[in-house]
Amino acid sequence: MDRKHYTTSQFAQKAAVTARTLRFYDKVGLLSPSEYTEAGHRLYSDEDLWSLQQILALKLLGFSLQEIKVCLQKNPEHLQKALVMQKAMLREKRNQLDAVLRVIEKAEGLLKRNQRDWESILIDVIQVMHTEQDKAWVKKYLTEEQQQKLAEISQKSYSPETAQKLAVWGENWTEEDQQRASQQWDAVFAELRRLVAERKDPTSVEGQALAKQHSELIKQLTRGDADVEAGVKQWWKNYEELPLEEKPFPMYHFSKEEKAFLQKALVYYKRSNGMQCSQN
């Protein structure tokens, strides 16, 4: 028996979505129709409805369209891992909202009893909300899994005193700071790959310009603190030892040639500028 097919409008009505949504999903490669008419019109099947239901469920859980696309292309084990991660993120968000609600409810109780110290409670409300707002931008750049992996690497790399120092420095770190730093480091690594691909000499003008830029970014990060600098070097060592699939930033994975080029460029730069050289 032939499978039943639906036009875009029929399928949209059956799935309780708009035809515009279906056209968009098709455009981005998330859900394409099973067949097309001779005139080029989309035709959807009941199997497509099951796929759409999965998409809508994952979207409801907070997955981005790109994440959903990856989940649907992978095997069920990958989807299960993604769901576990998303569940952990939702639980964290629920805990954050519960904290805000508890403070608000406490303030409401004081107001009903006409107690005048409610002002201090309202300050607590503002502080809690402000803290959660400050944390929110981090999730635009790092998944819960990435944050956890970074925390594990940092714990192995920094002493408690150095970690505390970095935590204090990071209190005023804004999204704009993160965007600027990411752009600067991306530029350094892109230039590194270009120079290696073009077989440039690490001691050349271009190689030394790269070394200077890298050194200045490290100086900004460590603020010239020897303990922090040692921790950063250990951090990168621990990061490089991770299997590629466990690295939170797989794009920051370098070949032996790229590592050797950067190391030689930095050693030459430091010697040329009378700086103490140390091996990573």
PDB file of C-alpha atoms in Angstrom:
ATOM      1  CA  MET A   1       0.000   0.000   0.000  1.00  0.00           C
ATOM      2  CA  ASP A   2       1.332   3.432  -0.911  1.00  0.00           C
ATOM      3  CA  ARG A   3       2.186   5.728   1.930  1.00  0.00           C
ATOM      4  CA  LYS A   4      -0.152   8.624   2.522  1.00  0.00           C
ATOM      5  CA  HIS A   5       1.292  12.011   1.709  1.00  0.00           C
ATOM      6  CA  TYR A   6       0.286  15.507   2.702  1.00  0.00           C
ATOM      7  CA  THR A   7       0.789  18.868   1.095  1.00  0.00           C
ATOM      8  CA  THR A   8       2.606  21.539   3.073  1.00  0.00           C
ATOM      9  CA  SER A   9      -0.629  23.132   4.288  1.00  0.00           C
ATOM     10  CA  GLN A  10      -2.173  19.767   5.192  1.00  0.00           C
ATOM     11  CA  PHE A  11       0.949  18.638   7.032  1.00  0.00           C
ATOM     12  CA  ALA A  12       1.249  21.959   8.846  1.00  0.00           C
ATOM     13  CA  GLN A  13      -2.337  21.637  10.082  1.00  0.00           C
ATOM     14  CA  LYS A  14      -1.795  18.026  11.131  1.00  0.00           C
ATOM     15  CA  ALA A  15       1.407  18.879  13.018  1.00  0.00           C
ATOM     16  CA  ALA A  16       0.071  22.139  14.514  1.00  0.00           C
ATOM     17  CA  VAL A  17       2.850  24.264  13.024  1.00  0.00           C
ATOM     18  CA  THR A  18       2.883  26.911  10.327  1.00  0.00           C
ATOM     19  CA  ALA A  19       3.700  26.277   6.699  1.00  0.00           C
ATOM     20  CA  ARG A  20       6.378  28.930   7.056  1.00  0.00           C
ATOM     21  CA  THR A  21       8.059  26.848   9.772  1.00  0.00           C
ATOM     22  CA  LEU A  22       8.085  23.781   7.511  1.00  0.00           C
ATOM     23  CA  ARG A  23       9.605  25.758   4.650  1.00  0.00           C
ATOM     24  CA  PHE A  24      12.279  27.107   6.988  1.00  0.00           C
ATOM     25  CA  TYR A  25      13.112  23.642   8.345  1.00  0.00           C
ATOM     26  CA  ASP A  26      13.468  22.416   4.775  1.00  0.00           C
ATOM     27  CA  LYS A  27      15.697  25.364   3.874  1.00  0.00           C
ATOM     28  CA  VAL A  28      18.130  24.737   6.742  1.00  0.00           C
ATOM     29  CA  GLY A  29      18.195  20.987   6.119  1.00  0.00           C
ATOM     30  CA  LEU A  30      16.446  20.059   9.338  1.00  0.00           C
ATOM     31  CA  LEU A  31      13.345  18.413   7.873  1.00  0.00           C
ATOM     32  CA  SER A  32      12.939  17.851   4.164  1.00  0.00           C
ATOM     33  CA  PRO A  33       9.755  16.416   2.633  1.00  0.00           C
ATOM     34  CA  SER A  34       9.731  12.774   1.549  1.00  0.00           C
ATOM     35  CA  GLU A  35       8.726  13.585  -2.007  1.00  0.00           C
ATOM     36  CA  TYR A  36       7.894  16.355  -4.419  1.00  0.00           C
ATOM     37  CA  THR A  37       5.132  16.640  -6.989  1.00  0.00           C
ATOM     38  CA  GLU A  38       5.973  17.037 -10.644  1.00  0.00           C
ATOM     39  CA  ALA A  39       5.307  20.730 -10.157  1.00  0.00           C
ATOM     40  CA  GLY A  40       7.888  20.862  -7.354  1.00  0.00           C
ATOM     41  CA  HIS A  41       5.482  21.082  -4.417  1.00  0.00           C
ATOM     42  CA  ARG A  42       6.489  19.454  -1.117  1.00  0.00           C
ATOM     43  CA  LEU A  43       4.838  16.221   0.007  1.00  0.00           C
ATOM     44  CA  TYR A  44       5.178  14.986   3.592  1.00  0.00           C
ATOM     45  CA  SER A  45       4.547  11.517   5.025  1.00  0.00           C
ATOM     46  CA  ASP A  46       3.593  10.128   8.426  1.00  0.00           C
ATOM     47  CA  GLU A  47       7.282   9.276   8.947  1.00  0.00           C
ATOM     48  CA  ASP A  48       8.040  12.970   8.493  1.00  0.00           C
ATOM     49  CA  LEU A  49       5.538  13.694  11.240  1.00  0.00           C
ATOM     50  CA  TRP A  50       7.533  11.529  13.655  1.00  0.00           C
ATOM     51  CA  SER A  51      10.715  13.416  12.721  1.00  0.00           C
ATOM     52  CA  LEU A  52       8.951  16.732  13.223  1.00  0.00           C
ATOM     53  CA  GLN A  53       7.719  15.637  16.647  1.00  0.00           C
ATOM     54  CA  GLN A  54      11.307  14.882  17.657  1.00  0.00           C
ATOM     55  CA  ILE A  55      12.404  18.306  16.451  1.00  0.00           C
ATOM     56  CA  LEU A  56       9.665  20.094  18.362  1.00  0.00           C
ATOM     57  CA  ALA A  57      10.401  18.083  21.529  1.00  0.00           C
ATOM     58  CA  LEU A  58      14.112  18.904  21.425  1.00  0.00           C
ATOM     59  CA  LYS A  59      13.328  22.535  20.663  1.00  0.00           C
ATOM     60  CA  LEU A  60      11.060  22.639  23.711  1.00  0.00           C
ATOM     61  CA  LEU A  61      13.952  21.325  25.814  1.00  0.00           C
ATOM     62  CA  GLY A  62      16.072  24.272  24.745  1.00  0.00           C
ATOM     63  CA  PHE A  63      18.206  22.746  21.991  1.00  0.00           C
ATOM     64  CA  SER A  64      19.280  25.055  19.180  1.00  0.00           C
ATOM     65  CA  LEU A  65      18.343  24.091  15.615  1.00  0.00           C
ATOM     66  CA  GLN A  66      21.968  23.222  14.878  1.00  0.00           C
ATOM     67  CA  GLU A  67      22.120  20.978  17.945  1.00  0.00           C
ATOM     68  CA  ILE A  68      18.870  19.305  16.914  1.00  0.00           C
ATOM     69  CA  LYS A  69      20.232  18.703  13.431  1.00  0.00           C
ATOM     70  CA  VAL A  70      23.313  17.007  14.860  1.00  0.00           C
ATOM     71  CA  CYS A  71      21.231  14.898  17.251  1.00  0.00           C
ATOM     72  CA  LEU A  72      18.969  13.631  14.471  1.00  0.00           C
ATOM     73  CA  GLN A  73      21.939  12.746  12.277  1.00  0.00           C
ATOM     74  CA  LYS A  74      23.742  10.819  15.021  1.00  0.00           C
ATOM     75  CA  ASN A  75      22.895   7.504  16.593  1.00  0.00           C
ATOM     76  CA  PRO A  76      20.515   7.108  19.580  1.00  0.00           C
ATOM     77  CA  GLU A  77      23.474   6.939  21.983  1.00  0.00           C
ATOM     78  CA  HIS A  78      24.540  10.442  20.955  1.00  0.00           C
ATOM     79  CA  LEU A  79      20.992  11.712  21.410  1.00  0.00           C
ATOM     80  CA  GLN A  80      20.838  10.142  24.868  1.00  0.00           C
ATOM     81  CA  LYS A  81      24.044  11.911  25.905  1.00  0.00           C
ATOM     82  CA  ALA A  82      22.701  15.192  24.567  1.00  0.00           C
ATOM     83  CA  LEU A  83      19.477  14.744  26.530  1.00  0.00           C
ATOM     84  CA  VAL A  84      21.403  14.022  29.727  1.00  0.00           C
ATOM     85  CA  MET A  85      23.412  17.200  29.245  1.00  0.00           C
ATOM     86  CA  GLN A  86      20.300  19.249  28.487  1.00  0.00           C
ATOM     87  CA  LYS A  87      18.536  17.833  31.542  1.00  0.00           C
ATOM     88  CA  ALA A  88      21.452  18.923  33.723  1.00  0.00           C
ATOM     89  CA  MET A  89      21.305  22.419  32.235  1.00  0.00           C
ATOM     90  CA  LEU A  90      17.560  22.664  32.849  1.00  0.00           C
ATOM     91  CA  ARG A  91      17.990  21.507  36.443  1.00  0.00           C
ATOM     92  CA  GLU A  92      20.602  24.186  37.003  1.00  0.00           C
ATOM     93  CA  LYS A  93      18.285  26.797  35.534  1.00  0.00           C
ATOM     94  CA  ARG A  94      15.469  25.542  37.765  1.00  0.00           C
ATOM     95  CA  ASN A  95      17.713  25.872  40.815  1.00  0.00           C
ATOM     96  CA  GLN A  96      18.565  29.433  39.808  1.00  0.00           C
ATOM     97  CA  LEU A  97      14.900  30.339  39.391  1.00  0.00           C
ATOM     98  CA  ASP A  98      14.057  28.660  42.711  1.00  0.00           C
ATOM     99  CA  ALA A  99      16.673  30.829  44.432  1.00  0.00           C
ATOM    100  CA  VAL A 100      15.117  33.978  42.993  1.00  0.00           C
ATOM    101  CA  LEU A 101      11.599  32.822  43.940  1.00  0.00           C
ATOM    102  CA  ARG A 102      12.634  32.112  47.541  1.00  0.00           C
ATOM    103  CA  VAL A 103      14.011  35.621  47.958  1.00  0.00           C
ATOM    104  CA  ILE A 104      10.910  37.179  46.373  1.00  0.00           C
ATOM    105  CA  GLU A 105       8.563  35.132  48.583  1.00  0.00           C
ATOM    106  CA  LYS A 106      10.495  36.205  51.658  1.00  0.00           C
ATOM    107  CA  ALA A 107      10.125  39.824  50.611  1.00  0.00           C
ATOM    108  CA  GLU A 108       6.389  39.351  50.016  1.00  0.00           C
ATOM    109  CA  GLY A 109       5.963  37.914  53.496  1.00  0.00           C
ATOM    110  CA  LEU A 110       7.677  40.890  55.112  1.00  0.00           C
ATOM    111  CA  LEU A 111       5.590  43.315  53.118  1.00  0.00           C
ATOM    112  CA  LYS A 112       2.353  41.625  54.213  1.00  0.00           C
ATOM    113  CA  ARG A 113       3.449  41.921  57.841  1.00  0.00           C
ATOM    114  CA  ASN A 114       4.329  45.595  57.293  1.00  0.00           C
ATOM    115  CA  GLN A 115       7.893  45.056  58.464  1.00  0.00           C
ATOM    116  CA  ARG A 116      10.189  47.822  57.369  1.00  0.00           C
ATOM    117  CA  ASP A 117      13.332  45.718  56.894  1.00  0.00           C
ATOM    118  CA  TRP A 118      11.888  44.563  53.584  1.00  0.00           C
ATOM    119  CA  GLU A 119      14.247  47.008  51.872  1.00  0.00           C
ATOM    120  CA  SER A 120      17.221  44.795  52.655  1.00  0.00           C
ATOM    121  CA  ILE A 121      15.349  41.826  51.213  1.00  0.00           C
ATOM    122  CA  LEU A 122      14.617  43.712  48.006  1.00  0.00           C
ATOM    123  CA  ILE A 123      18.329  44.414  47.730  1.00  0.00           C
ATOM    124  CA  ASP A 124      18.877  40.656  47.972  1.00  0.00           C
ATOM    125  CA  VAL A 125      16.378  40.143  45.151  1.00  0.00           C
ATOM    126  CA  ILE A 126      18.246  42.586  42.935  1.00  0.00           C
ATOM    127  CA  GLN A 127      21.599  40.998  43.742  1.00  0.00           C
ATOM    128  CA  VAL A 128      20.377  37.467  42.992  1.00  0.00           C
ATOM    129  CA  MET A 129      18.806  38.530  39.707  1.00  0.00           C
ATOM    130  CA  HIS A 130      21.867  40.538  38.751  1.00  0.00           C
ATOM    131  CA  THR A 131      24.117  37.555  39.445  1.00  0.00           C
ATOM    132  CA  GLU A 132      22.014  35.248  37.288  1.00  0.00           C
ATOM    133  CA  GLN A 133      21.906  37.829  34.503  1.00  0.00           C
ATOM    134  CA  ASP A 134      25.690  38.140  34.603  1.00  0.00           C
ATOM    135  CA  LYS A 135      26.046  34.360  34.282  1.00  0.00           C
ATOM    136  CA  ALA A 136      23.584  34.057  31.431  1.00  0.00           C
ATOM    137  CA  TRP A 137      25.920  35.309  28.692  1.00  0.00           C
ATOM    138  CA  VAL A 138      28.400  32.504  29.402  1.00  0.00           C
ATOM    139  CA  LYS A 139      25.886  29.952  28.108  1.00  0.00           C
ATOM    140  CA  LYS A 140      25.929  31.700  24.730  1.00  0.00           C
ATOM    141  CA  TYR A 141      29.526  30.565  24.284  1.00  0.00           C
ATOM    142  CA  LEU A 142      29.862  27.417  26.407  1.00  0.00           C
ATOM    143  CA  THR A 143      27.610  24.439  26.859  1.00  0.00           C
ATOM    144  CA  GLU A 144      27.210  22.874  30.298  1.00  0.00           C
ATOM    145  CA  GLU A 145      29.498  20.043  29.193  1.00  0.00           C
ATOM    146  CA  GLN A 146      32.200  22.481  28.059  1.00  0.00           C
ATOM    147  CA  GLN A 147      31.987  24.418  31.322  1.00  0.00           C
ATOM    148  CA  GLN A 148      32.367  21.208  33.310  1.00  0.00           C
ATOM    149  CA  LYS A 149      35.381  20.068  31.270  1.00  0.00           C
ATOM    150  CA  LEU A 150      37.056  23.467  31.598  1.00  0.00           C
ATOM    151  CA  ALA A 151      36.522  23.351  35.355  1.00  0.00           C
ATOM    152  CA  GLU A 152      38.149  19.913  35.504  1.00  0.00           C
ATOM    153  CA  ILE A 153      41.201  21.106  33.542  1.00  0.00           C
ATOM    154  CA  SER A 154      41.527  24.225  35.688  1.00  0.00           C
ATOM    155  CA  GLN A 155      41.341  22.214  38.906  1.00  0.00           C
ATOM    156  CA  LYS A 156      44.285  20.113  37.715  1.00  0.00           C
ATOM    157  CA  SER A 157      46.252  23.131  36.506  1.00  0.00           C
ATOM    158  CA  TYR A 158      45.992  25.850  39.154  1.00  0.00           C
ATOM    159  CA  SER A 159      46.874  25.894  42.822  1.00  0.00           C
ATOM    160  CA  PRO A 160      44.018  26.892  45.176  1.00  0.00           C
ATOM    161  CA  GLU A 161      45.648  30.300  45.676  1.00  0.00           C
ATOM    162  CA  THR A 162      46.021  30.903  41.949  1.00  0.00           C
ATOM    163  CA  ALA A 163      42.478  29.702  41.274  1.00  0.00           C
ATOM    164  CA  GLN A 164      41.161  32.149  43.868  1.00  0.00           C
ATOM    165  CA  LYS A 165      43.137  34.950  42.271  1.00  0.00           C
ATOM    166  CA  LEU A 166      41.701  34.159  38.847  1.00  0.00           C
ATOM    167  CA  ALA A 167      38.192  34.000  40.303  1.00  0.00           C
ATOM    168  CA  VAL A 168      38.570  37.511  41.694  1.00  0.00           C
ATOM    169  CA  TRP A 169      39.906  38.782  38.374  1.00  0.00           C
ATOM    170  CA  GLY A 170      36.992  37.155  36.561  1.00  0.00           C
ATOM    171  CA  GLU A 171      34.286  38.845  38.618  1.00  0.00           C
ATOM    172  CA  ASN A 172      34.298  41.871  36.315  1.00  0.00           C
ATOM    173  CA  TRP A 173      34.844  39.892  33.089  1.00  0.00           C
ATOM    174  CA  THR A 174      32.067  40.868  30.689  1.00  0.00           C
ATOM    175  CA  GLU A 175      30.669  39.444  27.498  1.00  0.00           C
ATOM    176  CA  GLU A 176      32.433  42.213  25.575  1.00  0.00           C
ATOM    177  CA  ASP A 177      35.732  41.145  27.155  1.00  0.00           C
ATOM    178  CA  GLN A 178      35.076  37.562  26.105  1.00  0.00           C
ATOM    179  CA  GLN A 179      34.221  38.538  22.543  1.00  0.00           C
ATOM    180  CA  ARG A 180      37.353  40.636  22.232  1.00  0.00           C
ATOM    181  CA  ALA A 181      39.603  37.923  23.692  1.00  0.00           C
ATOM    182  CA  SER A 182      38.068  35.229  21.469  1.00  0.00           C
ATOM    183  CA  GLN A 183      38.624  37.337  18.364  1.00  0.00           C
ATOM    184  CA  GLN A 184      42.236  38.035  19.320  1.00  0.00           C
ATOM    185  CA  TRP A 185      43.081  34.389  20.004  1.00  0.00           C
ATOM    186  CA  ASP A 186      41.252  33.204  16.887  1.00  0.00           C
ATOM    187  CA  ALA A 187      43.361  35.631  14.869  1.00  0.00           C
ATOM    188  CA  VAL A 188      46.582  34.304  16.434  1.00  0.00           C
ATOM    189  CA  PHE A 189      45.737  30.681  15.720  1.00  0.00           C
ATOM    190  CA  ALA A 190      44.541  31.423  12.199  1.00  0.00           C
ATOM    191  CA  GLU A 191      47.838  33.205  11.486  1.00  0.00           C
ATOM    192  CA  LEU A 192      49.777  30.304  13.007  1.00  0.00           C
ATOM    193  CA  ARG A 193      48.110  27.842  10.657  1.00  0.00           C
ATOM    194  CA  ARG A 194      48.725  30.114   7.675  1.00  0.00           C
ATOM    195  CA  LEU A 195      52.423  30.518   8.418  1.00  0.00           C
ATOM    196  CA  VAL A 196      52.913  26.769   8.875  1.00  0.00           C
ATOM    197  CA  ALA A 197      50.972  25.986   5.699  1.00  0.00           C
ATOM    198  CA  GLU A 198      53.155  28.442   3.770  1.00  0.00           C
ATOM    199  CA  ARG A 199      56.322  26.977   5.363  1.00  0.00           C
ATOM    200  CA  LYS A 200      57.429  30.282   6.845  1.00  0.00           C
ATOM    201  CA  ASP A 201      60.390  30.507   9.201  1.00  0.00           C
ATOM    202  CA  PRO A 202      59.472  31.024  12.892  1.00  0.00           C
ATOM    203  CA  THR A 203      62.279  33.574  13.143  1.00  0.00           C
ATOM    204  CA  SER A 204      61.009  35.570  10.163  1.00  0.00           C
ATOM    205  CA  VAL A 205      59.328  38.950  10.515  1.00  0.00           C
ATOM    206  CA  GLU A 206      55.901  37.325  10.249  1.00  0.00           C
ATOM    207  CA  GLY A 207      56.798  34.587  12.708  1.00  0.00           C
ATOM    208  CA  GLN A 208      58.066  37.102  15.232  1.00  0.00           C
ATOM    209  CA  ALA A 209      54.995  39.297  14.804  1.00  0.00           C
ATOM    210  CA  LEU A 210      52.914  36.254  15.697  1.00  0.00           C
ATOM    211  CA  ALA A 211      55.123  35.524  18.723  1.00  0.00           C
ATOM    212  CA  LYS A 212      54.775  39.120  19.902  1.00  0.00           C
ATOM    213  CA  GLN A 213      50.992  39.034  19.602  1.00  0.00           C
ATOM    214  CA  HIS A 214      50.830  35.710  21.441  1.00  0.00           C
ATOM    215  CA  SER A 215      53.107  36.959  24.232  1.00  0.00           C
ATOM    216  CA  GLU A 216      51.097  40.148  24.689  1.00  0.00           C
ATOM    217  CA  LEU A 217      47.848  38.183  24.974  1.00  0.00           C
ATOM    218  CA  ILE A 218      49.414  35.907  27.603  1.00  0.00           C
ATOM    219  CA  LYS A 219      50.612  38.975  29.491  1.00  0.00           C
ATOM    220  CA  GLN A 220      47.081  40.418  29.441  1.00  0.00           C
ATOM    221  CA  LEU A 221      45.725  37.131  30.738  1.00  0.00           C
ATOM    222  CA  THR A 222      48.282  36.614  33.510  1.00  0.00           C
ATOM    223  CA  ARG A 223      48.838  40.301  34.394  1.00  0.00           C
ATOM    224  CA  GLY A 224      52.511  39.472  34.744  1.00  0.00           C
ATOM    225  CA  ASP A 225      51.866  37.146  37.682  1.00  0.00           C
ATOM    226  CA  ALA A 226      54.400  34.292  37.660  1.00  0.00           C
ATOM    227  CA  ASP A 227      52.078  31.836  39.441  1.00  0.00           C
ATOM    228  CA  VAL A 228      49.234  32.513  37.038  1.00  0.00           C
ATOM    229  CA  GLU A 229      51.571  32.197  34.050  1.00  0.00           C
ATOM    230  CA  ALA A 230      52.807  28.823  35.337  1.00  0.00           C
ATOM    231  CA  GLY A 231      49.192  27.724  35.803  1.00  0.00           C
ATOM    232  CA  VAL A 232      48.266  28.795  32.264  1.00  0.00           C
ATOM    233  CA  LYS A 233      51.154  26.759  30.825  1.00  0.00           C
ATOM    234  CA  GLN A 234      50.091  23.742  32.850  1.00  0.00           C
ATOM    235  CA  TRP A 235      46.500  24.298  31.697  1.00  0.00           C
ATOM    236  CA  TRP A 236      47.514  24.107  28.051  1.00  0.00           C
ATOM    237  CA  LYS A 237      49.656  21.034  28.738  1.00  0.00           C
ATOM    238  CA  ASN A 238      46.687  19.280  30.352  1.00  0.00           C
ATOM    239  CA  TYR A 239      44.427  20.423  27.518  1.00  0.00           C
ATOM    240  CA  GLU A 240      46.749  19.068  24.839  1.00  0.00           C
ATOM    241  CA  GLU A 241      46.869  15.677  26.566  1.00  0.00           C
ATOM    242  CA  LEU A 242      43.100  15.233  26.192  1.00  0.00           C
ATOM    243  CA  PRO A 243      41.790  13.086  23.327  1.00  0.00           C
ATOM    244  CA  LEU A 244      40.406  15.262  20.542  1.00  0.00           C
ATOM    245  CA  GLU A 245      36.821  14.164  21.226  1.00  0.00           C
ATOM    246  CA  GLU A 246      37.118  15.343  24.859  1.00  0.00           C
ATOM    247  CA  LYS A 247      38.539  18.770  24.125  1.00  0.00           C
ATOM    248  CA  PRO A 248      35.979  21.505  24.874  1.00  0.00           C
ATOM    249  CA  PHE A 249      37.396  23.548  21.973  1.00  0.00           C
ATOM    250  CA  PRO A 250      38.297  21.086  19.192  1.00  0.00           C
ATOM    251  CA  MET A 251      39.100  24.025  16.921  1.00  0.00           C
ATOM    252  CA  TYR A 252      42.081  24.711  19.201  1.00  0.00           C
ATOM    253  CA  HIS A 253      43.786  21.475  18.223  1.00  0.00           C
ATOM    254  CA  PHE A 254      47.199  21.912  16.637  1.00  0.00           C
ATOM    255  CA  SER A 255      49.418  19.678  14.570  1.00  0.00           C
ATOM    256  CA  LYS A 256      52.966  18.817  15.647  1.00  0.00           C
ATOM    257  CA  GLU A 257      54.248  21.248  13.042  1.00  0.00           C
ATOM    258  CA  GLU A 258      52.097  24.088  14.391  1.00  0.00           C
ATOM    259  CA  LYS A 259      53.156  23.406  17.983  1.00  0.00           C
ATOM    260  CA  ALA A 260      56.825  23.290  16.988  1.00  0.00           C
ATOM    261  CA  PHE A 261      56.528  26.506  14.967  1.00  0.00           C
ATOM    262  CA  LEU A 262      54.918  28.427  17.809  1.00  0.00           C
ATOM    263  CA  GLN A 263      57.408  27.122  20.383  1.00  0.00           C
ATOM    264  CA  LYS A 264      60.402  28.073  18.242  1.00  0.00           C
ATOM    265  CA  ALA A 265      58.922  31.490  17.422  1.00  0.00           C
ATOM    266  CA  LEU A 266      58.320  32.236  21.117  1.00  0.00           C
ATOM    267  CA  VAL A 267      61.781  31.099  22.232  1.00  0.00           C
ATOM    268  CA  TYR A 268      63.448  33.249  19.564  1.00  0.00           C
ATOM    269  CA  TYR A 269      61.206  36.224  20.414  1.00  0.00           C
ATOM    270  CA  LYS A 270      62.003  36.049  24.118  1.00  0.00           C
ATOM    271  CA  ARG A 271      65.728  35.706  23.534  1.00  0.00           C
ATOM    272  CA  SER A 272      65.719  38.585  21.093  1.00  0.00           C
ATOM    273  CA  ASN A 273      63.954  40.771  23.657  1.00  0.00           C
ATOM    274  CA  GLY A 274      66.070  39.725  26.639  1.00  0.00           C
ATOM    275  CA  MET A 275      63.221  37.770  28.227  1.00  0.00           C
ATOM    276  CA  GLN A 276      63.576  34.586  30.248  1.00  0.00           C
ATOM    277  CA  CYS A 277      62.756  31.519  28.170  1.00  0.00           C
ATOM    278  CA  SER A 278      60.860  28.577  29.566  1.00  0.00           C
ATOM    279  CA  GLN A 279      59.596  25.395  27.958  1.00  0.00           C
ATOM    280  CA  ASN A 280      55.848  24.687  27.906  1.00  0.00           C
TER     281      ASN A 280
END
